[in-house]
Amino acid sequence: MPREPRMDAAIVLDSAGELWAREGRRVSAGELVAMGMREDGGEGIFVHSRGFVEVATGGAEGGEEFRFMTSSVSREKPIDYGVMARLLLEQRDAGGYTVWVTGPALVHSRARDDMVWFIEQGFVGALLAGNAVAVHDIEASIFGTTLGMTGTGEASSGGHGLHMRAINAVRAAGSIAAAVEQGVVTDGIMHACVRHGIPFVLCGSIRDDGPLPDVVTDAIAAQNAMRDHTRRATMVVLVATALHAIATGNMLPAFYDAGNGDLRELPTICVDSSEFVVSKLKDRGTHQAYGVVTNAQDFMHILRLYVERETASRSLAGSPAGEAR
Amino acid sequence: MPREPRMDAAIVLDSAGELWAREGRRVSAGELVAMGMREDGGEGIFVHSRGFVEVATGGAEGGEEFRFMTSSVSREKPIDYGVMARLLLEQRDAGGYTVWVTGPALVHSRARDDMVWFIEQGFVGALLAGNAVAVHDIEASIFGTTLGMTGTGEASSGGHGLHMRAINAVRAAGSIAAAVEQGVVTDGIMHACVRHGIPFVLCGSIRDDGPLPDVVTDAIAAQNAMRDHTRRATMVVLVATALHAIATGNMLPAFYDAGNGDLRELPTICVDSSEFVVSKLKDRGTHQAYGVVTNAQDFMHILRLYVERETASRSLAGSPAGEAR
Amino acid sequence: MPREPRMDAAIVLDSAGELWAREGRRVSAGELVAMGMREDGGEGIFVHSRGFVEVATGGAEGGEEFRFMTSSVSREKPIDYGVMARLLLEQRDAGGYTVWVTGPALVHSRARDDMVWFIEQGFVGALLAGNAVAVHDIEASIFGTTLGMTGTGEASSGGHGLHMRAINAVRAAGSIAAAVEQGVVTDGIMHACVRHGIPFVLCGSIRDDGPLPDVVTDAIAAQNAMRDHTRRATMVVLVATALHAIATGNMLPAFYDAGNGDLRELPTICVDSSEFVVSKLKDRGTHQAYGVVTNAQDFMHILRLYVERETASRSLAGSPAGEAR
Amino acid sequence: MPREPRMDAAIVLDSAGELWAREGRRVSAGELVAMGMREDGGEGIFVHSRGFVEVATGGAEGGEEFRFMTSSVSREKPIDYGVMARLLLEQRDAGGYTVWVTGPALVHSRARDDMVWFIEQGFVGALLAGNAVAVHDIEASIFGTTLGMTGTGEASSGGHGLHMRAINAVRAAGSIAAAVEQGVVTDGIMHACVRHGIPFVLCGSIRDDGPLPDVVTDAIAAQNAMRDHTRRATMVVLVATALHAIATGNMLPAFYDAGNGDLRELPTICVDSSEFVVSKLKDRGTHQAYGVVTNAQDFMHILRLYVERETASRSLAGSPAGEAR
C-alpha cells in the first residue's frame, strides 16, 4: 500500500523503501517515481482497479476508479448541436415524424420565433403542449406580451389581465383555428400550426386559466390524443416542460420501425434548466437520448442556427456551384 | 367582500346582491360583471390594493397585489442579447475596460472558441479566472480533451491523467507565456491572452491540482491582483463561476467615472445555470446588472452571434452601400 | 468621491487629502478613518444612498445599497419551525381548516409516517394531491415499496411493476375507501384519511398510470373539487409539488374571514427543494407566506418534532404539575 | 413485435393474432393477456432485455430496460439517517477520526447549535472550513446575527457591517483561541473547538473579508494543512460547501487502514441542496458515499436526533432496567 493515497498524485518510492502518493508539486528531482502510460502491465504498471473493492464488498461493484465526469447529464458537458441538427434534417428528409413537446418558458422567451421557423421549415410533425403554451403564444400575438411581460422582460401596466383577455378572444372565436381564420391571431406558434396543418394536442392541467376551447381537459382523453402521435413518432424533442416531457416519455417506445422491420432506436432530445428533469427522463430507459441542460430560449436559437448552417453547407455541396469548388 | 376570492377571476353580482369571484368559465351570459380596464376609479372601479394589508399589518407592506413574474432573476424571463451585445461594442469602441471572469464550464464546452474570438476582437480588457480554466484550456490545446473528455463529451482512454500532464508541460516551460512562446500551447484562451497582450489573473484555490506556475496561490495577493483590474473596470462579464464571480462582485464599485466626473452605473452581466448564484450576485447591490440563467456554452455562442450581427449591421449602415439604402 | 470604491471597506483620508475605500487589512494604525455607527448624520456621517442613483437614473430606483441577503427565498436562510408549529396548533385548536397539498416525494421518503401522524392528530382539514401520491402510498402499504424502491432506497427485484399491481388492487376493490374497508390497504396516508374521515381530492394528470378509481381526471372538475376546500381554507401547507402547489396558489384568497368579518391573512407554507418553485409561488402575491427550501422528508420530520415539543411544553404549563413548578 | 409498445402496459393478444401493448385501463374482461411474475421464462414469459439493443448497437449497452429510479443521487430518494447515525457512533466509540467539512449555510441557520453539540459529544475529529464559517459563527456569538440577519432570518438595522466588526474583534484579540480566552467569543462552533481542543483548518479564498488571523490564505499551505487531517480520516462529513467538499474529496483515499492492514472503505456523507454538487463528489470515485440532497440546517437537526435516539436505545439496552425488559 502506498502511504497517504489520494487521486491525481504520483507514486514515489523513498529511500526507506516506502511507497507514497504525492502531489506533483511535492516530488523532487531525483526521486524514484512510477512511470508508464499503459494500465495493463505492459510498461510495468498494472492497474487492478477492483482489487480492494472485491476484498471489501465481495466484488459486487468496482471498475470505476479511473473514470470521472461520468454522470450522463451535466451542465458542464459539451452540447453537440451538430449531431442534433443532423438528426432533425435526416428525419425531415426521410419523411419521419418528429414530435415536439414544449413548455411555456419557450413562449415567454424569444424562442417563439425559432419555434415558428421549425414549423415552417417542416421539422415539426406534431406539437404536444399545455394550455399555457397556447395562451402565452396567443397573448403575444394579440397584445405583444406574455403574462403581461414585454419581450424584454419588463412588466407592462395592466398586463396582469392580458392572458385572460387572450383566452376570451379565442373563446369568442370558438377555437384557435377559427381565431386564426378570423384574423384575431396573426402570428406565432399556434398560428403556424394552423396555417401549415400541423396537428397539436393541448392537454389540460389543474393550473390552467380558461382554458382555451381546444384544450383536452380530461387527462385520459389527453393521454389518448398524445398517444396518437407518440406511436407514430420517429424522433421526439422535449423542451422545458417536466410534466409533458415525462408524460410523453411514459408513452414512447424504445425503438421504432423505419420500414420493413428495420428497428431503430428512437432518438429523443430533452432540454431543461436543471439536471433533475433531464436525468429523470433518462431514468425512464429511453435509449438514444440527448440530454441538454440549458435555457430553452438559447437551445432553440442555437439549434436553429446549426440547422441553417448544415442546410447551407449541404446546399453548397449539392449545387453546381458547390461542385465546381 | 366578494365571496370565494381568488386571482384571475371576474367579479359577479348575483340576483341576491352578493358579489362573487368567479373563473371566466363559470360566468354565464346575462350576469352582471364588473367591467373597466382602469384601476384608478375612472371607469367605476378603484383598485385599493393596500386596503386589507393596512388593516392586517398596519400598512408595512402591500402594493404588490397586481404584479407577478416580478422576481428579478428567472430562467423563464427573456434574455436580451441585443442589449448586451451593444454594451460590449460601446465599451470596446469607447476604449472601456471590460473585465471577464470565467469558470471552467466555459472551457469544458465549445465556448472556448467563442472566448478566443472575444479576445481577438478586442472585447476583453482582462481575464480573471482560476487554475482550472487555464489547465483545461491548455489540456485542450495539447491533448484535445478537457479533464479527459473529448469535445463531444466522451471519456477518452487514459484521459484521467491528461490535466496533470498539461500542468507538467507548463511547469517544464516555466510559465504559460513561455509555453506559448515555445510552441507547447498553440491555441485557446490562454494562448490568445498571451498573443494579444491581455492581462490575466489566475487565482489559486484549495481545489487546484498543480497548480500552474502563473497561479497566485495566496488569497490576499490574489485579491490585490484582481483589484488592480476591477478598479479600472468599466464593464464586467461573469460566466459560470460562483467563487470568482462573487469575489469580483465584492470588489466592484456601483459606478465608474467615464471621464470628467461623468459617473455611470457599472454594467455587469452574470451568467449561471442556476438562479441561486445570479440572485446572490444581485443581492450584492450592483445596479445595472443583467442576470442570465443559462448554460455557459450557449451564452457565449449567442452573445458572439449578436455581436457579429450588430457589427455587420453597423458596417452596412456606415458603408457607402449602406448609405445608398 | 473616494477612490477605488467597493463594499466592506473603510473610508480613509490620506495625507494628500484624498479619500480611499480600503479593505480593513490595508488600514494602518494612525490613519484617518471615517467612524460612526449611525447613518443619519448624527455622528458626522450621512449615508445618502440614493445620491448617485438619482443622478444616473432619475431616481426611479435606489435605497438598497445597504441591504443584502434580502432575497425572500434562499436555502441559506434560517427556517423558523417554531413559528410554523405554533401556526398549525393555533389553527387546530381554533377549529381552522388546514389544507395540505402534497407531492409524491413525500411518500417516496419516510415522511409518510409523519404525514399519517399529522392526520391522526387533527392537523389536516383536507388533502389535495395527485394520483401518484395515492399510488405510491398504497404500494407501500401492500408491497412495502414505492415505485419498487425499498424504504432505504434500494431497487427491489420485479419492483418495476408493483405500482401497477397496487393500482389494480384498488380498482378491483372499487375505490380507496373500499380497499381500506376490505383490508387491502392497512396503513399509510390514504388509510388514515379514510379512517379519520378526512376528505381528499386526487387530481388526474397526463403523467398518471392507471389511474386509481378515485382520481378526478377532468382538470376543470378537479379544479372545482379543489376549490371546495380552498375556499374554506384558514391555512395551507404545500409540500414538494410544483403542479399542485401552483394550481392551489391560483385559487387561494389573500385573506380569510376568521368570523364576524375579522379578516386575517391566510398563512401558507411552501416547501420545495429549489428556490425556483418557492419563489414562483411567492410571485403569486399571497401575503403571509413561509417559503422553505429543503427536502420534503426532512421538513415533515422536523415540523412534527416541533409540534410535539410545543404540545409537550403547553401540556406541562397547563397541568397541575406544571403549575406547581 | 407488439404494436404501440410503451412502458407500464399489458401485452394483449387480439382476435386477429396481433400483440398490443395496452395501458391497463384499455384492457377488457375476456381479453388474452400475458401473465407471469417471473422474467426468466419459468412462467412462460422470458424477458430478453438486450435483444434489440444488441441488434441496434452491437451489444455495447443494455440490460437497463426494467430499472428506474436508478440515479444514485436524487432529492426523491429516502435518506437513511439511522445508518448515518450508527456510522458516527461506531467511529466515535472505536476511536476513529471523523473529519467535518462545512460551509457557511450551516452557521446562517440554526444548525450552529447542533454542530456545537456534535463537537461536545466527541463526534468531531477535526473541522475544515473557510473564513466565512468562523466569521459568521463569531458574529453570532458577539452580535447575535449572521451577516446582519437575526436567527429568524430578518435583516437588522446596521447589520451589514457586523461581520466586519466581528473580524476586527478577533484581530484585536490576536486569534480565535485568544478571543475565546479573553471572553470576546463565548459560544458557538469555534468556541467549542477551542474549548474541546478540536483542531480546525480555516482555508482562505478570494471571497474572504478580513480574513480572520487564523486563516491559511495560501492555497497550497491550506491543502497541506487539510491533508494532515484527511490522511488520518476514518470518516468524513461534508455539509453545504462545494469548494471545500470537492477540495477534500480530491485528497481522500478510497480505503483506510482500521489497524493491522484491515482495509475498509472510507465512509463519506455529502450534504447539499442540489443534486449537482452531491453527484459531482460521487463522480470522484469515493466508494461508501452517502449523498443527501437537503437543507444543511435540517440535516444537522435530524442527524443529531437520530444519534440521540440511537444512544438512548443503546443505553436502555445496556442498563439493568434495559436487560430486565
Short mmCIF file of C-alpha atoms in Angstrom, two decimals, chain D residues 15-236:
data_model
loop_
_atom_site.label_atom_id
_atom_site.label_comp_id
_atom_site.label_asym_id
_atom_site.label_seq_id
_atom_site.Cartn_x
_atom_site.Cartn_y
_atom_site.Cartn_z
CA SER D 15 -58.56 -11.96 -32.08
CA ALA D 16 -56.58 -11.30 -35.26
CA GLY D 17 -53.46 -12.70 -33.62
CA GLU D 18 -51.81 -9.28 -33.17
CA LEU D 19 -49.95 -8.38 -29.99
CA TRP D 20 -50.58 -4.97 -28.47
CA ALA D 21 -49.08 -3.04 -25.57
CA ARG D 22 -52.09 -1.55 -23.78
CA GLU D 23 -52.47 0.55 -20.66
CA GLY D 24 -54.36 -1.39 -18.00
CA ARG D 25 -57.45 0.76 -18.35
CA ARG D 26 -57.74 -0.24 -22.02
CA VAL D 27 -57.80 -3.97 -21.28
CA SER D 28 -61.29 -5.52 -21.19
CA ALA D 29 -62.53 -8.56 -19.35
CA GLY D 30 -62.13 -11.65 -21.52
CA GLU D 31 -59.07 -10.44 -23.46
CA LEU D 32 -55.97 -12.60 -23.64
CA VAL D 33 -53.21 -11.03 -21.57
CA ALA D 34 -49.64 -12.23 -20.99
CA MET D 35 -49.33 -13.22 -17.32
CA GLY D 36 -46.43 -14.27 -15.10
CA MET D 37 -44.30 -12.59 -12.47
CA ARG D 38 -41.01 -14.24 -13.35
CA GLU D 39 -38.87 -12.84 -16.13
CA ASP D 40 -36.75 -15.94 -16.72
CA GLY D 41 -39.21 -17.95 -18.77
CA GLY D 42 -40.29 -20.08 -15.81
CA GLU D 43 -43.90 -18.97 -16.23
CA GLY D 44 -43.87 -18.75 -19.98
CA ILE D 45 -42.50 -15.21 -20.25
CA PHE D 46 -38.85 -14.58 -20.97
CA VAL D 47 -37.58 -11.02 -20.67
CA HIS D 48 -34.83 -10.62 -23.23
CA SER D 49 -33.89 -7.12 -22.32
CA ARG D 50 -30.84 -6.92 -24.55
CA GLY D 51 -32.44 -8.34 -27.66
CA PHE D 52 -32.93 -5.23 -29.72
CA VAL D 53 -30.11 -3.37 -28.11
CA GLU D 54 -27.69 -5.92 -29.48
CA VAL D 55 -29.24 -5.63 -32.92
CA ALA D 56 -29.12 -1.87 -32.86
CA THR D 57 -25.88 -1.15 -31.07
CA GLY D 58 -23.88 -4.33 -31.27
CA GLY D 59 -24.49 -5.15 -27.63
CA ALA D 60 -22.41 -2.37 -26.17
CA GLU D 61 -25.13 -1.29 -23.77
CA GLY D 62 -28.38 -2.61 -22.43
CA GLY D 63 -29.77 -4.55 -19.54
CA GLU D 64 -31.37 -1.49 -18.00
CA GLU D 65 -34.82 -1.67 -19.52
CA PHE D 66 -36.51 -2.80 -16.35
CA ARG D 67 -34.97 -0.47 -13.82
CA PHE D 68 -35.91 3.01 -12.97
CA MET D 69 -35.22 5.43 -10.14
CA THR D 70 -31.63 4.22 -10.56
CA SER D 71 -29.94 7.61 -10.41
CA SER D 72 -27.69 7.37 -7.43
CA VAL D 73 -28.44 10.87 -6.17
CA SER D 74 -31.93 12.33 -6.01
CA ARG D 75 -33.99 14.50 -3.73
CA GLU D 76 -36.76 11.93 -4.16
CA LYS D 77 -34.87 9.09 -2.52
CA PRO D 78 -35.30 8.26 1.13
CA ILE D 79 -32.48 9.36 3.42
CA ASP D 80 -31.33 6.73 5.87
CA TYR D 81 -30.43 8.80 8.93
CA GLY D 82 -30.31 5.65 11.06
CA VAL D 83 -27.38 4.26 9.09
CA MET D 84 -25.52 7.55 9.24
CA ALA D 85 -26.11 7.92 12.98
CA ARG D 86 -24.77 4.42 13.61
CA LEU D 87 -21.69 5.13 11.50
CA LEU D 88 -20.93 8.23 13.56
CA LEU D 89 -21.36 6.34 16.82
CA GLU D 90 -19.20 3.44 15.63
CA GLN D 91 -16.43 5.77 14.64
CA ARG D 92 -16.53 7.67 17.91
CA ASP D 93 -16.64 4.54 20.03
CA ALA D 94 -13.83 2.87 18.07
CA GLY D 95 -11.56 5.90 18.41
CA GLY D 96 -11.95 6.86 14.74
CA TYR D 97 -11.13 10.25 13.30
CA THR D 98 -14.15 11.90 11.72
CA VAL D 99 -13.35 14.97 9.68
CA TRP D 100 -16.15 17.52 9.21
CA VAL D 101 -16.09 19.93 6.30
CA THR D 102 -18.70 22.67 6.49
CA GLY D 103 -19.92 25.70 4.61
CA PRO D 104 -21.41 28.94 5.96
CA ALA D 105 -25.04 27.91 5.33
CA LEU D 106 -24.62 25.77 8.42
CA VAL D 107 -23.95 28.84 10.54
CA HIS D 108 -26.51 31.13 8.91
CA SER D 109 -29.09 28.68 10.09
CA ARG D 110 -29.77 27.20 13.50
CA ALA D 111 -27.65 24.18 12.70
CA ARG D 112 -24.96 26.04 14.63
CA ASP D 113 -26.29 24.67 17.93
CA ASP D 114 -26.34 21.16 16.52
CA MET D 115 -22.76 21.44 15.28
CA VAL D 116 -21.70 22.56 18.76
CA TRP D 117 -23.47 19.52 20.16
CA PHE D 118 -21.61 17.15 17.82
CA ILE D 119 -18.30 18.71 18.88
CA GLU D 120 -19.16 18.47 22.58
CA GLN D 121 -20.25 14.84 22.27
CA GLY D 122 -16.98 13.77 20.70
CA PHE D 123 -18.11 13.18 17.11
CA VAL D 124 -15.74 15.69 15.53
CA GLY D 125 -12.08 14.82 14.99
CA ALA D 126 -11.25 17.92 13.02
CA LEU D 127 -13.10 20.78 11.35
CA LEU D 128 -12.18 22.01 7.88
CA ALA D 129 -13.88 25.18 6.74
CA GLY D 130 -13.37 28.62 5.31
CA ASN D 131 -13.08 32.09 6.76
CA ALA D 132 -16.82 32.71 6.40
CA VAL D 133 -17.84 29.85 8.69
CA ALA D 134 -15.76 31.28 11.51
CA VAL D 135 -16.74 34.88 10.79
CA HIS D 136 -20.48 34.17 10.82
CA ASP D 137 -20.16 31.94 13.88
CA ILE D 138 -18.27 34.63 15.79
CA GLU D 139 -20.63 37.37 14.61
CA ALA D 140 -23.43 35.21 16.04
CA SER D 141 -21.63 34.96 19.36
CA ILE D 142 -20.84 38.67 19.67
CA PHE D 143 -23.83 40.31 17.99
CA GLY D 144 -26.48 37.58 17.73
CA THR D 145 -26.68 37.89 13.95
CA THR D 146 -25.12 36.26 10.87
CA LEU D 147 -24.37 38.69 8.04
CA GLY D 148 -26.71 41.01 9.89
CA MET D 149 -29.62 38.55 9.81
CA THR D 150 -31.28 37.60 13.06
CA GLY D 151 -31.88 33.96 13.94
CA THR D 152 -35.31 34.17 12.35
CA GLY D 153 -33.97 35.50 9.07
CA GLU D 154 -34.81 39.18 9.48
CA ALA D 155 -32.38 41.91 8.47
CA SER D 156 -31.22 44.01 11.39
CA SER D 157 -30.57 47.73 11.22
CA GLY D 158 -26.89 48.43 10.68
CA GLY D 159 -26.37 44.70 10.39
CA HIS D 160 -24.48 44.95 7.13
CA GLY D 161 -21.32 45.88 9.00
CA LEU D 162 -21.43 43.39 11.87
CA HIS D 163 -19.35 40.70 10.18
CA MET D 164 -16.57 43.26 9.70
CA ARG D 165 -16.80 44.24 13.36
CA ALA D 166 -16.60 40.57 14.35
CA ILE D 167 -13.43 40.19 12.28
CA ASN D 168 -11.96 43.29 13.89
CA ALA D 169 -12.73 41.99 17.37
CA VAL D 170 -10.81 38.77 16.70
CA ARG D 171 -7.95 40.60 15.03
CA ALA D 172 -7.72 42.78 18.11
CA ALA D 173 -7.56 39.68 20.30
CA GLY D 174 -4.90 38.16 18.07
CA SER D 175 -6.51 34.81 17.27
CA ILE D 176 -9.71 32.90 17.68
CA ALA D 177 -8.30 31.00 20.65
CA ALA D 178 -7.26 34.29 22.25
CA ALA D 179 -10.72 35.74 21.61
CA VAL D 180 -12.24 32.76 23.40
CA GLU D 181 -9.83 33.06 26.29
CA GLN D 182 -10.45 36.80 26.62
CA GLY D 183 -14.19 36.23 26.73
CA VAL D 184 -14.82 38.01 23.45
CA VAL D 185 -16.29 34.85 21.92
CA THR D 186 -18.45 32.99 24.40
CA ASP D 187 -20.33 30.34 22.46
CA GLY D 188 -20.65 28.66 19.08
CA ILE D 189 -18.69 26.36 16.83
CA MET D 190 -15.26 27.96 17.06
CA HIS D 191 -15.68 28.38 20.81
CA ALA D 192 -16.46 24.67 21.13
CA CYS D 193 -13.44 23.72 19.02
CA VAL D 194 -11.14 25.81 21.22
CA ARG D 195 -12.66 24.60 24.49
CA HIS D 196 -12.57 20.93 23.46
CA GLY D 197 -9.21 21.02 21.74
CA ILE D 198 -10.60 20.11 18.34
CA PRO D 199 -8.16 21.15 15.60
CA PHE D 200 -9.57 23.29 12.81
CA VAL D 201 -8.24 24.49 9.48
CA LEU D 202 -9.69 27.68 8.06
CA CYS D 203 -8.74 27.92 4.40
CA GLY D 204 -8.66 31.29 2.71
CA SER D 205 -10.41 32.15 -0.54
CA ILE D 206 -10.69 35.18 -2.75
CA ARG D 207 -14.21 35.78 -1.43
CA ASP D 208 -12.99 36.40 2.10
CA ASP D 209 -13.48 39.57 4.06
CA GLY D 210 -10.77 40.17 6.57
CA PRO D 211 -9.67 37.46 6.91
CA LEU D 212 -9.52 36.27 10.50
CA PRO D 213 -5.98 35.85 11.84
CA ASP D 214 -6.21 32.02 11.89
CA VAL D 215 -6.98 31.73 8.19
CA VAL D 216 -4.41 29.99 5.99
CA THR D 217 -4.51 32.28 2.99
CA ASP D 218 -2.10 30.35 0.77
CA ALA D 219 -3.97 27.63 -1.12
CA ILE D 220 -1.02 25.23 -1.13
CA ALA D 221 -0.34 25.71 2.56
CA ALA D 222 -4.06 25.23 3.16
CA GLN D 223 -4.08 21.99 1.17
CA ASN D 224 -1.15 20.78 3.23
CA ALA D 225 -2.94 21.67 6.45
CA MET D 226 -6.09 19.89 5.27
CA ARG D 227 -4.12 16.81 4.27
CA ASP D 228 -2.72 16.49 7.78
CA HIS D 229 -6.29 15.62 8.75
CA THR D 230 -7.62 13.82 5.66
CA ARG D 231 -4.77 11.28 5.74
CA ARG D 232 -5.86 10.29 9.25
CA ALA D 233 -9.57 10.31 8.44
CA THR D 234 -11.67 7.23 9.12
CA MET D 235 -14.90 9.03 8.16
CA VAL D 236 -15.76 12.34 6.50
#
